[in-house]
Amino acid sequence: MIKTDVALVGAGIMSATLGALLRQLEPTWSISLFERLEAAAAESSDPWNNAGTGHSALCELNYTPADANGEIEIAKALNINEQFQMSRQFWSFGVDKGLLGAPDEFINPIPHVAFCHGQDGVDFLRKRHAALSSQTLFADMEFIDDDAVFAERLPLMGDGRDYSDPVALNWFTEGTDVDFGALTQQLLNYVGRDADLYFGHEVRNLTKQSDGSWVMKIRNTRTGENVRVEAKFVFVGAGGGALHLLQKSGIAEAKGFGGFPVSGEFFRCTNPDVIEQHSAKVYGQAAVGAPPMSVPHLDTRVINGDKGLLFGPYAGWSPKFLKTGGIMDLPKSVKPGNLLPMMSIAPQEFGLLKYLISELAASREDRVRTLRDFAPRAVGEDWELITAGQRVQVIRKHGAGGKLEFGTAVVAEGEGTLAGLLGASPGASTAVPAMISVLEACFGNRFDGWKSKLTEMIPSFGQKLNDNPALYQELWDWTNRSLQLTESAEG
């Protein structure tokens, strides 16, 4: 029998972030974490599973769509960037206070770039730049449509390019690359100083007791031993495994939710000379009918101190909800409460299904041709295909049917004793505000008392930096110093 105040399910960025926040807010509370795998951040938070852009809406075009009149909608981009600023502040606080170790192990400076070609694409980026650069958070964004500047800044993309097809960029120099695997490990090193971390322990069931606490049935995957845990509060941060556990909990708030799994593959560059020719995260436009998470990007990464280069994603499909999951994950997720919402998705998302089928039929040569839209002289032998992590998109009950959502959703039990997180991108990049929303939803009677500490950790808490240029600049300068981003860029 294990008794604990807080039980965290899953050793990814969400559980690690929530654990670190609670360590600061309630240092006397006991915390226990349970992870079915033998390592932290081994699923969606792993950097090779593509948790690393540091999504801040600087380059992701799906966050700035054009409306029916051709006007650029920026509300989602502003919201995501505000959330990422909160994450930056918490990480900076962590470095300053010794909660985290060397920042260059998990965050490094890298430009974020939006890329379009063709006259319509150039016009779109010009309008996007005009809409965003007037905002405090995006004031330093550049619009580039000069071929020579393009080739100078992006030599790999410029080499061999036919500029009769016009090109344009939205360029933001002070973007970042985030290794959420390394960050998760650093956060759990801090949480684990005063908590119990159990790896190789799989949560099988959750049952609510009459006093509001939860009994968790857990299996030690090494020994086969069954472990019983009593927890006052449970957070299910198990990535694609969260839906099954929320369903098993029986909470009314999880009824009607379904999941649509999407897998992906990336080209990883194996030629060091090619890797050195590119230093940016360059995002293009998604194909017609493609989900937002499939936006193609040529992505410089820094993992374990080594510079790498990815291109993709190439969409795939698997019924698994986790990369290490089982083929029955999808069928087992179908329940009476979500059957209609899940069945209603296929007719609505015919374009998505058509796109997935075409992607699955694509050959390696087809994929290299797609890569050449970004790097015209790309040679297939310089790139190896790797499988990315599984993403489970949220299907939420909507009227008599359902609606497929591309984002994250916090599901909290009415009495605040259990919560979980569903969904995918922007996910990890907004882990701090997501976990603060969990705290607010589940600990409303304590939340007001936590606000002063939350403001110490996240000085912009409760404010919009976009509306306060002076505060934004002050906090931007602080986070750059603490995370050693300015020094790294200059060095």
Short mmCIF file of C-alpha atoms in Angstrom, two decimals:
data_model
loop_
_atom_site.label_atom_id
_atom_site.label_comp_id
_atom_site.label_asym_id
_atom_site.label_seq_id
_atom_site.Cartn_x
_atom_site.Cartn_y
_atom_site.Cartn_z
CA MET A 1 0.00 0.00 0.00
CA ILE A 2 1.28 3.45 -0.98
CA LYS A 3 -0.47 6.55 0.34
CA THR A 4 0.20 9.91 -1.26
CA ASP A 5 -1.32 13.37 -1.53
CA VAL A 6 -0.67 13.62 -5.28
CA ALA A 7 -0.30 10.81 -7.81
CA LEU A 8 1.12 11.68 -11.22
CA VAL A 9 0.55 9.18 -14.02
CA GLY A 10 3.17 9.35 -16.75
CA ALA A 11 6.73 10.74 -16.72
CA GLY A 12 6.36 13.24 -19.55
CA ILE A 13 6.60 17.02 -19.64
CA MET A 14 3.08 17.57 -18.28
CA SER A 15 3.48 15.48 -15.10
CA ALA A 16 7.00 16.85 -14.59
CA THR A 17 5.75 20.43 -14.88
CA LEU A 18 2.80 19.88 -12.55
CA GLY A 19 5.04 18.14 -10.03
CA ALA A 20 7.53 21.03 -10.08
CA LEU A 21 4.78 23.62 -9.65
CA LEU A 22 3.30 21.73 -6.69
CA ARG A 23 6.72 21.31 -5.09
CA GLN A 24 6.93 25.10 -5.00
CA LEU A 25 3.31 25.77 -4.04
CA GLU A 26 2.84 23.02 -1.43
CA PRO A 27 6.27 21.73 -0.35
CA THR A 28 4.78 19.56 2.44
CA TRP A 29 2.55 17.54 0.11
CA SER A 30 3.67 14.02 -0.75
CA ILE A 31 3.98 13.25 -4.47
CA SER A 32 4.29 9.87 -6.19
CA LEU A 33 4.82 9.42 -9.93
CA PHE A 34 4.12 6.22 -11.88
CA GLU A 35 5.50 5.53 -15.37
CA ARG A 36 4.98 2.24 -17.20
CA LEU A 37 8.20 2.59 -19.22
CA GLU A 38 11.71 2.44 -17.79
CA ALA A 39 12.66 6.04 -18.61
CA ALA A 40 11.28 9.55 -18.40
CA ALA A 41 10.00 11.35 -21.49
CA ALA A 42 10.15 8.21 -23.62
CA GLU A 43 6.93 8.81 -25.55
CA SER A 44 5.57 12.15 -26.83
CA SER A 45 8.10 14.23 -24.85
CA ASP A 46 11.07 12.52 -26.49
CA PRO A 47 12.92 14.94 -28.80
CA TRP A 48 13.08 12.44 -31.69
CA ASN A 49 9.30 12.14 -31.43
CA ASN A 50 9.22 15.80 -32.50
CA ALA A 51 8.53 17.42 -29.13
CA GLY A 52 10.91 20.28 -29.67
CA THR A 53 9.77 23.17 -31.79
CA GLY A 54 9.04 25.40 -28.82
CA HIS A 55 5.71 26.29 -30.42
CA SER A 56 5.20 30.02 -30.02
CA ALA A 57 3.23 30.72 -33.23
CA LEU A 58 6.18 32.56 -34.77
CA CYS A 59 6.41 30.26 -37.78
CA GLU A 60 3.43 27.89 -37.66
CA LEU A 61 1.07 29.08 -40.40
CA ASN A 62 -1.88 27.03 -39.15
CA TYR A 63 -2.13 29.41 -36.17
CA THR A 64 -2.67 32.40 -38.51
CA PRO A 65 -5.28 31.31 -41.07
CA ALA A 66 -6.89 33.68 -43.55
CA ASP A 67 -10.62 34.21 -43.09
CA ALA A 68 -13.23 34.17 -45.85
CA ASN A 69 -12.29 37.74 -46.79
CA GLY A 70 -8.57 36.99 -46.91
CA GLU A 71 -7.84 38.77 -43.63
CA ILE A 72 -5.32 37.14 -41.30
CA GLU A 73 -6.69 35.84 -38.01
CA ILE A 74 -4.08 36.31 -35.27
CA ALA A 75 -5.98 35.63 -32.01
CA LYS A 76 -4.75 32.02 -31.75
CA ALA A 77 -1.15 33.04 -32.47
CA LEU A 78 -1.27 35.71 -29.76
CA ASN A 79 -2.71 33.26 -27.23
CA ILE A 80 -0.12 30.56 -27.94
CA ASN A 81 2.76 33.04 -27.79
CA GLU A 82 1.50 34.42 -24.46
CA GLN A 83 1.41 30.86 -23.12
CA PHE A 84 4.93 30.11 -24.34
CA GLN A 85 6.17 33.28 -22.60
CA MET A 86 4.80 31.83 -19.35
CA SER A 87 6.73 28.62 -19.94
CA ARG A 88 9.94 30.59 -20.63
CA GLN A 89 9.49 32.49 -17.37
CA PHE A 90 8.97 29.36 -15.29
CA TRP A 91 12.05 27.74 -16.81
CA SER A 92 14.04 30.92 -16.11
CA PHE A 93 12.85 30.90 -12.49
CA GLY A 94 13.87 27.25 -12.31
CA VAL A 95 17.38 27.98 -13.57
CA ASP A 96 17.78 31.00 -11.25
CA LYS A 97 16.64 29.03 -8.18
CA GLY A 98 18.52 25.82 -8.93
CA LEU A 99 15.46 23.74 -9.78
CA LEU A 100 16.91 23.20 -13.25
CA GLY A 101 20.44 22.61 -14.44
CA ALA A 102 22.31 23.93 -17.48
CA PRO A 103 19.78 25.62 -19.78
CA ASP A 104 21.72 24.82 -22.97
CA GLU A 105 20.93 21.17 -22.34
CA PHE A 106 17.25 21.84 -23.08
CA ILE A 107 16.90 25.21 -24.85
CA ASN A 108 18.95 26.88 -27.58
CA PRO A 109 18.46 29.89 -29.86
CA ILE A 110 17.35 29.21 -33.43
CA PRO A 111 15.40 31.42 -35.88
CA HIS A 112 11.75 30.57 -36.49
CA VAL A 113 10.76 31.06 -40.12
CA ALA A 114 7.53 30.81 -42.12
CA PHE A 115 8.08 29.96 -45.80
CA CYS A 116 5.79 30.21 -48.82
CA HIS A 117 6.34 30.15 -52.56
CA GLY A 118 4.17 31.23 -55.47
CA GLN A 119 2.60 34.68 -55.73
CA ASP A 120 -0.38 33.76 -53.55
CA GLY A 121 1.99 32.49 -50.86
CA VAL A 122 4.12 35.63 -51.02
CA ASP A 123 1.02 37.82 -50.70
CA PHE A 124 -0.18 35.74 -47.75
CA LEU A 125 3.11 36.14 -45.85
CA ARG A 126 3.15 39.88 -46.58
CA LYS A 127 -0.31 40.22 -45.04
CA ARG A 128 0.63 37.91 -42.16
CA HIS A 129 3.69 40.03 -41.39
CA ALA A 130 1.63 43.21 -41.46
CA ALA A 131 -0.93 41.72 -39.06
CA LEU A 132 1.61 40.26 -36.61
CA SER A 133 4.45 42.79 -36.61
CA SER A 134 2.07 45.45 -35.26
CA GLN A 135 1.76 43.34 -32.09
CA THR A 136 4.20 43.59 -29.18
CA LEU A 137 4.97 39.87 -29.16
CA PHE A 138 5.79 39.78 -32.87
CA ALA A 139 7.30 43.25 -33.39
CA ASP A 140 10.73 41.87 -34.38
CA MET A 141 9.39 39.72 -37.20
CA GLU A 142 10.86 40.46 -40.67
CA PHE A 143 9.26 40.05 -44.07
CA ILE A 144 11.74 38.87 -46.71
CA ASP A 145 11.01 38.49 -50.42
CA ASP A 146 14.48 39.24 -51.76
CA ASP A 147 16.03 36.22 -53.49
CA ALA A 148 19.60 37.12 -52.45
CA VAL A 149 18.67 37.53 -48.80
CA PHE A 150 16.73 34.25 -48.93
CA ALA A 151 19.80 32.43 -50.32
CA GLU A 152 22.12 34.05 -47.77
CA ARG A 153 20.01 33.16 -44.74
CA LEU A 154 18.89 29.72 -45.92
CA PRO A 155 21.70 28.37 -48.12
CA LEU A 156 20.40 24.79 -48.14
CA MET A 157 17.00 25.99 -49.32
CA GLY A 158 18.46 28.47 -51.79
CA ASP A 159 20.90 26.10 -53.49
CA GLY A 160 19.48 25.12 -56.88
CA ARG A 161 16.20 26.99 -56.38
CA ASP A 162 14.33 28.35 -59.39
CA TYR A 163 13.43 31.87 -58.30
CA SER A 164 11.01 32.34 -61.19
CA ASP A 165 8.66 30.83 -58.61
CA PRO A 166 8.67 33.71 -56.11
CA VAL A 167 9.50 33.01 -52.45
CA ALA A 168 8.93 34.86 -49.19
CA LEU A 169 9.74 34.44 -45.51
CA ASN A 170 8.47 35.68 -42.17
CA TRP A 171 11.69 35.61 -40.13
CA PHE A 172 12.01 35.84 -36.33
CA THR A 173 15.65 35.65 -35.25
CA GLU A 174 15.11 35.04 -31.52
CA GLY A 175 13.20 31.78 -31.70
CA THR A 176 14.25 28.71 -29.73
CA ASP A 177 14.69 24.97 -30.04
CA VAL A 178 13.51 23.07 -26.96
CA ASP A 179 14.50 19.51 -26.08
CA PHE A 180 11.51 18.57 -23.95
CA GLY A 181 13.04 15.20 -23.15
CA ALA A 182 16.02 16.83 -21.44
CA LEU A 183 13.77 19.44 -19.79
CA THR A 184 11.48 16.71 -18.44
CA GLN A 185 14.44 14.87 -16.96
CA GLN A 186 15.72 18.03 -15.28
CA LEU A 187 12.29 18.81 -13.83
CA LEU A 188 11.90 15.25 -12.53
CA ASN A 189 15.37 15.41 -10.98
CA TYR A 190 14.04 18.35 -8.95
CA VAL A 191 10.65 16.77 -8.17
CA GLY A 192 12.35 13.51 -7.21
CA ARG A 193 14.35 15.16 -4.43
CA ASP A 194 11.20 15.01 -2.28
CA ALA A 195 8.98 12.59 -4.17
CA ASP A 196 8.82 8.91 -5.08
CA LEU A 197 9.26 8.14 -8.78
CA TYR A 198 8.24 4.64 -9.85
CA PHE A 199 9.34 3.48 -13.29
CA GLY A 200 8.17 0.19 -14.75
CA HIS A 201 4.82 0.69 -13.02
CA GLU A 202 1.64 0.60 -15.14
CA VAL A 203 -1.61 2.08 -13.83
CA ARG A 204 -4.37 -0.41 -14.61
CA ASN A 205 -7.42 1.10 -12.93
CA LEU A 206 -8.69 4.02 -10.84
CA THR A 207 -11.62 3.91 -8.42
CA LYS A 208 -13.00 6.85 -6.48
CA GLN A 209 -13.70 6.30 -2.77
CA SER A 210 -16.52 7.74 -0.68
CA ASP A 211 -14.14 10.24 0.94
CA GLY A 212 -13.14 11.63 -2.49
CA SER A 213 -9.76 9.93 -2.63
CA TRP A 214 -8.72 7.50 -5.37
CA VAL A 215 -7.50 3.92 -5.23
CA MET A 216 -5.17 3.06 -8.09
CA LYS A 217 -4.36 -0.48 -9.13
CA ILE A 218 -0.81 -0.57 -10.47
CA ARG A 219 1.28 -3.40 -11.86
CA ASN A 220 5.04 -3.57 -11.46
CA THR A 221 6.02 -4.58 -15.01
CA ARG A 222 9.38 -5.97 -13.83
CA THR A 223 8.11 -8.33 -11.13
CA GLY A 224 4.43 -8.72 -11.99
CA GLU A 225 3.55 -7.56 -8.48
CA ASN A 226 0.31 -5.63 -8.01
CA VAL A 227 0.56 -2.36 -6.09
CA ARG A 228 -2.33 -0.49 -4.45
CA VAL A 229 -2.06 3.28 -4.18
CA GLU A 230 -4.36 5.70 -2.34
CA ALA A 231 -4.15 9.29 -3.54
CA LYS A 232 -6.05 12.44 -2.62
CA PHE A 233 -5.48 13.87 -6.11
CA VAL A 234 -4.59 12.15 -9.40
CA PHE A 235 -3.25 13.73 -12.58
CA VAL A 236 -3.30 11.60 -15.71
CA GLY A 237 -0.50 12.93 -17.90
CA ALA A 238 -0.06 9.75 -19.89
CA GLY A 239 -0.16 11.20 -23.41
CA GLY A 240 -2.06 8.86 -25.70
CA GLY A 241 -2.72 6.57 -22.73
CA ALA A 242 -4.70 9.26 -20.89
CA LEU A 243 -8.06 8.61 -22.59
CA HIS A 244 -8.21 4.96 -21.51
CA LEU A 245 -7.45 5.83 -17.89
CA LEU A 246 -9.93 8.70 -17.81
CA GLN A 247 -12.56 6.31 -19.16
CA LYS A 248 -11.69 3.73 -16.51
CA SER A 249 -12.03 6.36 -13.79
CA GLY A 250 -15.72 6.64 -14.63
CA ILE A 251 -15.82 10.43 -14.25
CA ALA A 252 -18.76 12.03 -16.05
CA GLU A 253 -16.51 14.68 -17.58
CA ALA A 254 -14.68 12.06 -19.70
CA LYS A 255 -17.86 10.67 -21.23
CA GLY A 256 -18.28 11.54 -24.89
CA PHE A 257 -14.55 12.02 -25.51
CA GLY A 258 -12.93 9.90 -28.17
CA GLY A 259 -9.52 9.80 -29.79
CA PHE A 260 -8.24 9.63 -33.37
CA PRO A 261 -4.65 8.38 -33.53
CA VAL A 262 -2.24 9.77 -36.14
CA SER A 263 1.33 8.59 -36.51
CA GLY A 264 4.08 10.20 -38.49
CA GLU A 265 7.52 9.74 -39.97
CA PHE A 266 10.41 12.14 -40.48
CA PHE A 267 13.49 12.28 -42.61
CA ARG A 268 16.53 12.68 -40.35
CA CYS A 269 19.65 13.98 -42.07
CA THR A 270 22.73 11.78 -41.76
CA ASN A 271 25.17 14.03 -43.65
CA PRO A 272 27.00 16.48 -41.32
CA ASP A 273 27.85 18.79 -44.23
CA VAL A 274 24.15 19.15 -45.10
CA ILE A 275 23.23 19.71 -41.44
CA GLU A 276 25.71 22.59 -41.21
CA GLN A 277 24.14 24.36 -44.19
CA HIS A 278 20.87 25.00 -42.33
CA SER A 279 20.23 26.77 -39.01
CA ALA A 280 16.52 27.53 -38.71
CA LYS A 281 13.10 26.07 -38.10
CA VAL A 282 11.32 26.64 -41.41
CA TYR A 283 7.59 25.89 -41.59
CA GLY A 284 5.58 25.79 -44.81
CA GLN A 285 1.90 25.37 -45.58
CA ALA A 286 0.00 22.13 -45.03
CA ALA A 287 -1.36 20.28 -48.05
CA VAL A 288 -5.05 20.66 -48.83
CA GLY A 289 -7.01 18.34 -46.54
CA ALA A 290 -4.04 17.74 -44.26
CA PRO A 291 -4.39 18.15 -40.48
CA PRO A 292 -2.63 21.16 -38.90
CA MET A 293 -0.09 18.87 -37.22
CA SER A 294 1.17 17.81 -40.65
CA VAL A 295 2.60 21.22 -41.61
CA PRO A 296 5.90 20.45 -43.42
CA HIS A 297 9.02 21.82 -41.78
CA LEU A 298 12.78 21.71 -42.19
CA ASP A 299 13.77 21.75 -38.57
CA THR A 300 17.16 22.34 -36.95
CA ARG A 301 17.33 20.50 -33.63
CA VAL A 302 19.87 20.43 -30.79
CA ILE A 303 19.71 17.10 -28.96
CA ASN A 304 22.32 16.05 -26.38
CA GLY A 305 24.42 18.99 -27.51
CA ASP A 306 24.52 17.82 -31.14
CA LYS A 307 22.96 19.75 -34.01
CA GLY A 308 20.58 17.74 -36.16
CA LEU A 309 18.13 18.28 -39.00
CA LEU A 310 14.64 16.84 -39.51
CA PHE A 311 12.15 17.17 -42.34
CA GLY A 312 8.52 16.13 -42.33
CA PRO A 313 6.19 15.00 -41.07
CA TYR A 314 4.94 12.35 -43.42
CA ALA A 315 1.61 11.25 -42.04
CA GLY A 316 0.93 7.63 -41.22
CA TRP A 317 -1.74 5.76 -39.36
CA SER A 318 -1.80 3.19 -36.61
CA PRO A 319 -4.55 2.17 -34.19
CA LYS A 320 -2.03 2.52 -31.35
CA PHE A 321 -2.50 5.41 -28.91
CA LEU A 322 1.17 5.28 -27.86
CA LYS A 323 4.31 4.50 -29.83
CA THR A 324 4.76 1.57 -27.43
CA GLY A 325 1.02 0.89 -27.33
CA GLY A 326 -1.06 -1.97 -28.74
CA ILE A 327 -3.12 -2.39 -31.88
CA MET A 328 -6.30 -2.70 -29.79
CA ASP A 329 -5.92 0.80 -28.31
CA LEU A 330 -8.42 2.39 -30.71
CA PRO A 331 -11.09 -0.35 -30.54
CA LYS A 332 -10.87 -0.45 -26.75
CA SER A 333 -11.45 3.30 -26.57
CA VAL A 334 -14.89 3.01 -28.18
CA LYS A 335 -17.58 3.19 -25.49
CA PRO A 336 -21.36 3.71 -25.55
CA GLY A 337 -20.85 7.35 -24.58
CA ASN A 338 -18.50 8.20 -27.45
CA LEU A 339 -19.71 5.82 -30.18
CA LEU A 340 -21.83 8.42 -32.01
CA PRO A 341 -19.21 11.21 -31.77
CA MET A 342 -16.55 8.86 -33.17
CA MET A 343 -18.77 7.49 -35.94
CA SER A 344 -19.72 11.01 -37.04
CA ILE A 345 -16.12 12.02 -37.68
CA ALA A 346 -15.51 10.05 -40.89
CA PRO A 347 -18.07 11.92 -43.06
CA GLN A 348 -16.92 15.28 -41.64
CA GLU A 349 -13.22 14.60 -42.14
CA PHE A 350 -13.27 13.02 -45.59
CA GLY A 351 -10.46 15.33 -46.70
CA LEU A 352 -8.30 14.17 -43.81
CA LEU A 353 -8.96 10.50 -44.55
CA LYS A 354 -8.17 11.04 -48.23
CA TYR A 355 -4.93 12.78 -47.25
CA LEU A 356 -3.90 9.96 -44.91
CA ILE A 357 -4.55 7.34 -47.59
CA SER A 358 -2.46 9.25 -50.13
CA GLU A 359 0.36 9.64 -47.59
CA LEU A 360 0.35 5.94 -46.78
CA ALA A 361 0.60 5.15 -50.50
CA ALA A 362 3.57 7.50 -51.04
CA SER A 363 6.93 5.94 -51.96
CA ARG A 364 10.32 7.00 -50.63
CA GLU A 365 10.90 8.81 -53.93
CA ASP A 366 7.64 10.73 -53.46
CA ARG A 367 8.83 11.80 -50.03
CA VAL A 368 12.20 12.96 -51.34
CA ARG A 369 10.38 15.06 -53.95
CA THR A 370 8.41 16.72 -51.14
CA LEU A 371 11.68 17.43 -49.33
CA ARG A 372 12.98 19.12 -52.49
CA ASP A 373 10.25 21.76 -52.20
CA PHE A 374 12.39 22.96 -49.29
CA ALA A 375 15.88 21.78 -50.26
CA PRO A 376 15.98 21.55 -54.10
CA ARG A 377 19.27 19.64 -54.26
CA ALA A 378 18.39 17.12 -51.54
CA VAL A 379 19.79 13.62 -52.12
CA GLY A 380 17.80 10.73 -50.70
CA GLU A 381 20.93 8.92 -49.47
CA ASP A 382 21.57 11.79 -47.02
CA TRP A 383 18.30 11.15 -45.17
CA GLU A 384 16.98 8.24 -43.09
CA LEU A 385 13.31 7.70 -42.29
CA ILE A 386 12.40 7.59 -38.59
CA THR A 387 9.06 6.98 -36.88
CA ALA A 388 7.78 9.84 -34.77
CA GLY A 389 5.57 9.61 -31.71
CA GLN A 390 1.86 8.85 -31.80
CA ARG A 391 -0.59 11.74 -31.54
CA VAL A 392 -4.16 11.17 -30.42
CA GLN A 393 -6.40 13.99 -31.62
CA VAL A 394 -9.37 14.77 -29.40
CA ILE A 395 -12.88 13.89 -30.54
CA ARG A 396 -15.28 15.91 -28.41
CA LYS A 397 -19.04 15.39 -28.24
CA HIS A 398 -20.73 18.12 -30.26
CA GLY A 399 -24.50 18.10 -30.50
CA ALA A 400 -25.66 14.66 -31.59
CA GLY A 401 -22.28 13.87 -33.10
CA GLY A 402 -18.67 14.77 -32.52
CA LYS A 403 -15.97 17.22 -33.55
CA LEU A 404 -12.29 16.51 -34.19
CA GLU A 405 -10.04 19.01 -32.39
CA PHE A 406 -6.38 19.72 -33.06
CA GLY A 407 -5.14 20.99 -29.74
CA THR A 408 -5.05 20.13 -26.06
CA ALA A 409 -7.98 19.68 -23.66
CA VAL A 410 -7.91 19.56 -19.87
CA VAL A 411 -10.51 17.17 -18.44
CA ALA A 412 -11.17 17.78 -14.73
CA GLU A 413 -13.49 15.85 -12.43
CA GLY A 414 -16.19 18.03 -10.89
CA GLU A 415 -14.89 17.80 -7.32
CA GLY A 416 -11.33 18.51 -8.40
CA THR A 417 -9.86 15.20 -7.27
CA LEU A 418 -8.74 13.99 -10.73
CA ALA A 419 -7.68 15.63 -13.98
CA GLY A 420 -6.11 14.58 -17.24
CA LEU A 421 -4.79 16.10 -20.44
CA LEU A 422 -5.84 15.00 -23.91
CA GLY A 423 -4.63 16.07 -27.34
CA ALA A 424 -1.44 17.14 -29.06
CA SER A 425 0.21 20.30 -30.44
CA PRO A 426 1.06 22.88 -29.15
CA GLY A 427 1.19 20.58 -26.11
CA ALA A 428 4.63 20.61 -24.52
CA SER A 429 5.37 24.24 -25.34
CA THR A 430 2.38 25.38 -23.32
CA ALA A 431 2.84 22.88 -20.47
CA VAL A 432 3.14 25.57 -17.80
CA PRO A 433 -0.15 27.40 -18.49
CA ALA A 434 -1.85 24.04 -19.13
CA MET A 435 -0.84 22.78 -15.70
CA ILE A 436 -1.82 26.06 -14.07
CA SER A 437 -5.28 25.57 -15.59
CA VAL A 438 -5.33 22.12 -13.94
CA LEU A 439 -4.45 23.70 -10.59
CA GLU A 440 -7.17 26.32 -10.98
CA ALA A 441 -9.80 23.76 -12.00
CA CYS A 442 -8.97 21.29 -9.22
CA PHE A 443 -7.79 23.46 -6.32
CA GLY A 444 -10.10 26.45 -6.56
CA ASN A 445 -10.22 26.83 -2.77
CA ARG A 446 -6.42 27.21 -2.62
CA PHE A 447 -5.75 28.96 -5.91
CA ASP A 448 -6.12 32.54 -4.65
CA GLY A 449 -3.58 31.80 -1.94
CA TRP A 450 -1.14 30.54 -4.56
CA LYS A 451 -1.28 33.63 -6.76
CA SER A 452 1.59 35.49 -5.12
CA LYS A 453 3.88 32.46 -5.50
CA LEU A 454 2.71 31.91 -9.07
CA THR A 455 3.52 35.54 -9.84
CA GLU A 456 6.99 35.09 -8.33
CA MET A 457 7.60 32.13 -10.63
CA ILE A 458 5.80 33.63 -13.65
CA PRO A 459 5.85 37.45 -13.39
CA SER A 460 3.36 37.92 -16.24
CA PHE A 461 0.81 35.67 -14.50
CA GLY A 462 -2.66 37.19 -14.89
CA GLN A 463 -1.48 39.76 -17.45
CA LYS A 464 -1.22 39.97 -21.24
CA LEU A 465 2.32 40.84 -22.29
CA ASN A 466 1.08 41.88 -25.71
CA ASP A 467 -0.76 44.76 -23.98
CA ASN A 468 2.26 45.76 -21.88
CA PRO A 469 5.36 46.41 -24.05
CA ALA A 470 7.54 47.56 -21.14
CA LEU A 471 6.84 44.43 -19.06
CA TYR A 472 7.31 42.23 -22.12
CA GLN A 473 10.76 43.72 -22.81
CA GLU A 474 11.80 43.42 -19.16
CA LEU A 475 10.76 39.74 -18.98
CA TRP A 476 12.16 38.95 -22.44
CA ASP A 477 15.56 40.33 -21.40
CA TRP A 478 15.43 38.39 -18.10
CA THR A 479 14.52 35.07 -19.71
CA ASN A 480 17.20 35.55 -22.38
CA ARG A 481 19.80 36.08 -19.64
CA SER A 482 18.65 33.26 -17.38
CA LEU A 483 18.30 30.75 -20.20
CA GLN A 484 21.62 31.98 -21.67
CA LEU A 485 20.00 32.50 -25.05
CA THR A 486 21.68 35.82 -25.84
CA GLU A 487 25.12 34.54 -24.82
CA SER A 488 24.63 31.34 -26.83
CA ALA A 489 23.54 33.29 -29.89
CA GLU A 490 26.55 35.61 -29.67
CA GLY A 491 28.96 32.79 -28.81
#
